[in-house]
Amino acid sequence: MKHLAAYLLLGLGGNTSPSAKDIKGVLDSVGIEADDERLEKLLSELKGKDIQELISEGSSKLASVPSGGGGGAAPAAAAAGGAAAAPAAEEEKKDEPEEESDEDMGFGLFE
């Protein structure tokens, strides 16, 4: 991801075809060491391609991926379970003695 991020930053800066040296320069400027193998793989996959077209294609593919929808039932089930646990918690509170207040100690923190 760091290599792709550097590639995209260079593209935003006007460099439409960043080289490995350009990407290493960006990464070195923020103290990150580039992985030569991954960098070469990225450059070989992006060679001759327009990054804006790739982003558009990726966005349209992501739009067709279902997201959400199925998670709605789980919170409802959890809420029902939580409602049943509430009376038990009230009973526990009744059994516990109340904590003594600080007034019984005879001094205050800021006095």
PDB file of C-alpha atoms in Angstrom:
ATOM      1  CA  MET A   1       0.000   0.000   0.000  1.00  0.00           C
ATOM      2  CA  LYS A   2       2.822   2.418   0.790  1.00  0.00           C
ATOM      3  CA  HIS A   3       4.210   2.004  -2.721  1.00  0.00           C
ATOM      4  CA  LEU A   4       0.821   2.614  -4.287  1.00  0.00           C
ATOM      5  CA  ALA A   5       0.241   5.637  -2.059  1.00  0.00           C
ATOM      6  CA  ALA A   6       3.572   7.124  -3.148  1.00  0.00           C
ATOM      7  CA  TYR A   7       2.708   6.372  -6.795  1.00  0.00           C
ATOM      8  CA  LEU A   8      -0.638   8.154  -6.419  1.00  0.00           C
ATOM      9  CA  LEU A   9       0.951  11.136  -4.667  1.00  0.00           C
ATOM     10  CA  LEU A  10       3.409  11.511  -7.519  1.00  0.00           C
ATOM     11  CA  GLY A  11       0.515  11.282  -9.972  1.00  0.00           C
ATOM     12  CA  LEU A  12      -1.331  14.044  -8.142  1.00  0.00           C
ATOM     13  CA  GLY A  13       1.836  16.123  -8.332  1.00  0.00           C
ATOM     14  CA  GLY A  14       1.863  15.865 -12.114  1.00  0.00           C
ATOM     15  CA  ASN A  15       4.193  12.893 -12.649  1.00  0.00           C
ATOM     16  CA  THR A  16       2.014  10.685 -14.863  1.00  0.00           C
ATOM     17  CA  SER A  17       4.578   7.882 -15.073  1.00  0.00           C
ATOM     18  CA  PRO A  18       6.568   7.670 -11.824  1.00  0.00           C
ATOM     19  CA  SER A  19       9.736   5.574 -11.827  1.00  0.00           C
ATOM     20  CA  ALA A  20      11.034   3.331  -9.056  1.00  0.00           C
ATOM     21  CA  LYS A  21      13.527   6.075  -8.180  1.00  0.00           C
ATOM     22  CA  ASP A  22      10.695   8.632  -7.862  1.00  0.00           C
ATOM     23  CA  ILE A  23       8.691   6.355  -5.557  1.00  0.00           C
ATOM     24  CA  LYS A  24      11.745   5.533  -3.438  1.00  0.00           C
ATOM     25  CA  GLY A  25      12.399   9.264  -3.119  1.00  0.00           C
ATOM     26  CA  VAL A  26       8.902   9.886  -1.748  1.00  0.00           C
ATOM     27  CA  LEU A  27       9.149   6.987   0.687  1.00  0.00           C
ATOM     28  CA  ASP A  28      12.670   7.948   1.805  1.00  0.00           C
ATOM     29  CA  SER A  29      11.500  11.509   2.488  1.00  0.00           C
ATOM     30  CA  VAL A  30       9.220  10.192   5.245  1.00  0.00           C
ATOM     31  CA  GLY A  31      11.628   7.576   6.581  1.00  0.00           C
ATOM     32  CA  ILE A  32      10.136   4.489   4.924  1.00  0.00           C
ATOM     33  CA  GLU A  33      12.300   1.916   3.190  1.00  0.00           C
ATOM     34  CA  ALA A  34      10.961   0.711  -0.147  1.00  0.00           C
ATOM     35  CA  ASP A  35      10.652  -3.001  -0.875  1.00  0.00           C
ATOM     36  CA  ASP A  36      12.266  -3.405  -4.319  1.00  0.00           C
ATOM     37  CA  GLU A  37      10.371  -6.590  -5.187  1.00  0.00           C
ATOM     38  CA  ARG A  38       6.951  -5.147  -4.438  1.00  0.00           C
ATOM     39  CA  LEU A  39       7.838  -1.867  -6.095  1.00  0.00           C
ATOM     40  CA  GLU A  40       8.851  -3.595  -9.332  1.00  0.00           C
ATOM     41  CA  LYS A  41       5.666  -5.700  -9.266  1.00  0.00           C
ATOM     42  CA  LEU A  42       3.522  -2.570  -8.820  1.00  0.00           C
ATOM     43  CA  LEU A  43       5.268  -0.750 -11.637  1.00  0.00           C
ATOM     44  CA  SER A  44       4.967  -3.732 -13.975  1.00  0.00           C
ATOM     45  CA  GLU A  45       1.218  -3.996 -13.298  1.00  0.00           C
ATOM     46  CA  LEU A  46       0.647  -0.268 -13.816  1.00  0.00           C
ATOM     47  CA  LYS A  47       2.935   0.112 -16.845  1.00  0.00           C
ATOM     48  CA  GLY A  48       1.071   1.736 -19.742  1.00  0.00           C
ATOM     49  CA  LYS A  49      -2.162   2.166 -17.782  1.00  0.00           C
ATOM     50  CA  ASP A  50      -3.945   5.376 -16.875  1.00  0.00           C
ATOM     51  CA  ILE A  51      -4.366   5.541 -13.102  1.00  0.00           C
ATOM     52  CA  GLN A  52      -7.639   7.532 -13.396  1.00  0.00           C
ATOM     53  CA  GLU A  53      -9.164   4.796 -15.556  1.00  0.00           C
ATOM     54  CA  LEU A  54      -8.060   2.138 -13.067  1.00  0.00           C
ATOM     55  CA  ILE A  55      -9.643   4.065 -10.207  1.00  0.00           C
ATOM     56  CA  SER A  56     -12.891   4.437 -12.168  1.00  0.00           C
ATOM     57  CA  GLU A  57     -12.954   0.720 -12.994  1.00  0.00           C
ATOM     58  CA  GLY A  58     -12.282  -0.181  -9.366  1.00  0.00           C
ATOM     59  CA  SER A  59     -15.006   2.136  -8.111  1.00  0.00           C
ATOM     60  CA  SER A  60     -17.587   0.596 -10.442  1.00  0.00           C
ATOM     61  CA  LYS A  61     -16.556  -2.894  -9.298  1.00  0.00           C
ATOM     62  CA  LEU A  62     -16.865  -1.900  -5.644  1.00  0.00           C
ATOM     63  CA  ALA A  63     -20.310  -0.426  -6.280  1.00  0.00           C
ATOM     64  CA  SER A  64     -21.571  -3.863  -7.292  1.00  0.00           C
ATOM     65  CA  VAL A  65     -20.257  -5.555  -4.133  1.00  0.00           C
ATOM     66  CA  PRO A  66     -23.012  -6.051  -1.549  1.00  0.00           C
ATOM     67  CA  SER A  67     -22.284  -4.361   1.731  1.00  0.00           C
ATOM     68  CA  GLY A  68     -24.274  -4.204   4.927  1.00  0.00           C
ATOM     69  CA  GLY A  69     -27.805  -5.524   4.881  1.00  0.00           C
ATOM     70  CA  GLY A  70     -27.267  -8.799   6.712  1.00  0.00           C
ATOM     71  CA  GLY A  71     -26.091  -7.286   9.983  1.00  0.00           C
ATOM     72  CA  GLY A  72     -29.418  -5.777  11.029  1.00  0.00           C
ATOM     73  CA  ALA A  73     -30.760  -8.834  12.847  1.00  0.00           C
ATOM     74  CA  ALA A  74     -27.831  -9.317  15.205  1.00  0.00           C
ATOM     75  CA  PRO A  75     -28.223  -6.054  17.151  1.00  0.00           C
ATOM     76  CA  ALA A  76     -31.949  -6.718  17.571  1.00  0.00           C
ATOM     77  CA  ALA A  77     -31.228 -10.125  19.069  1.00  0.00           C
ATOM     78  CA  ALA A  78     -28.606  -8.622  21.363  1.00  0.00           C
ATOM     79  CA  ALA A  79     -31.041  -5.953  22.498  1.00  0.00           C
ATOM     80  CA  ALA A  80     -33.591  -8.591  23.427  1.00  0.00           C
ATOM     81  CA  GLY A  81     -30.994 -10.462  25.467  1.00  0.00           C
ATOM     82  CA  GLY A  82     -29.951  -7.253  27.178  1.00  0.00           C
ATOM     83  CA  ALA A  83     -33.517  -6.519  28.232  1.00  0.00           C
ATOM     84  CA  ALA A  84     -33.753  -9.859  30.024  1.00  0.00           C
ATOM     85  CA  ALA A  85     -30.523  -9.202  31.884  1.00  0.00           C
ATOM     86  CA  ALA A  86     -31.678  -5.814  33.209  1.00  0.00           C
ATOM     87  CA  PRO A  87     -33.951  -7.146  36.029  1.00  0.00           C
ATOM     88  CA  ALA A  88     -31.155  -9.424  37.260  1.00  0.00           C
ATOM     89  CA  ALA A  89     -28.810  -6.441  37.456  1.00  0.00           C
ATOM     90  CA  GLU A  90     -31.364  -4.531  39.548  1.00  0.00           C
ATOM     91  CA  GLU A  91     -31.585  -7.417  42.017  1.00  0.00           C
ATOM     92  CA  GLU A  92     -27.801  -7.457  42.402  1.00  0.00           C
ATOM     93  CA  LYS A  93     -27.802  -3.750  43.179  1.00  0.00           C
ATOM     94  CA  LYS A  94     -30.303  -4.260  46.011  1.00  0.00           C
ATOM     95  CA  ASP A  95     -28.112  -6.870  47.689  1.00  0.00           C
ATOM     96  CA  GLU A  96     -24.965  -4.739  47.691  1.00  0.00           C
ATOM     97  CA  PRO A  97     -24.505  -2.331  50.609  1.00  0.00           C
ATOM     98  CA  GLU A  98     -24.259   1.307  49.710  1.00  0.00           C
ATOM     99  CA  GLU A  99     -20.798   2.800  49.668  1.00  0.00           C
ATOM    100  CA  GLU A 100     -20.008   5.210  52.442  1.00  0.00           C
ATOM    101  CA  SER A 101     -19.710   8.802  51.390  1.00  0.00           C
ATOM    102  CA  ASP A 102     -16.581  10.906  51.824  1.00  0.00           C
ATOM    103  CA  GLU A 103     -18.401  13.135  54.316  1.00  0.00           C
ATOM    104  CA  ASP A 104     -17.928  10.513  57.037  1.00  0.00           C
ATOM    105  CA  MET A 105     -14.146  10.907  56.944  1.00  0.00           C
ATOM    106  CA  GLY A 106     -14.151  14.371  58.389  1.00  0.00           C
ATOM    107  CA  PHE A 107     -11.996  16.034  55.782  1.00  0.00           C
ATOM    108  CA  GLY A 108     -12.303  17.128  52.198  1.00  0.00           C
ATOM    109  CA  LEU A 109      -9.836  17.047  49.371  1.00  0.00           C
ATOM    110  CA  PHE A 110      -9.737  20.834  48.920  1.00  0.00           C
ATOM    111  CA  GLU A 111     -10.246  22.021  52.477  1.00  0.00           C
TER     112      GLU A 111
END
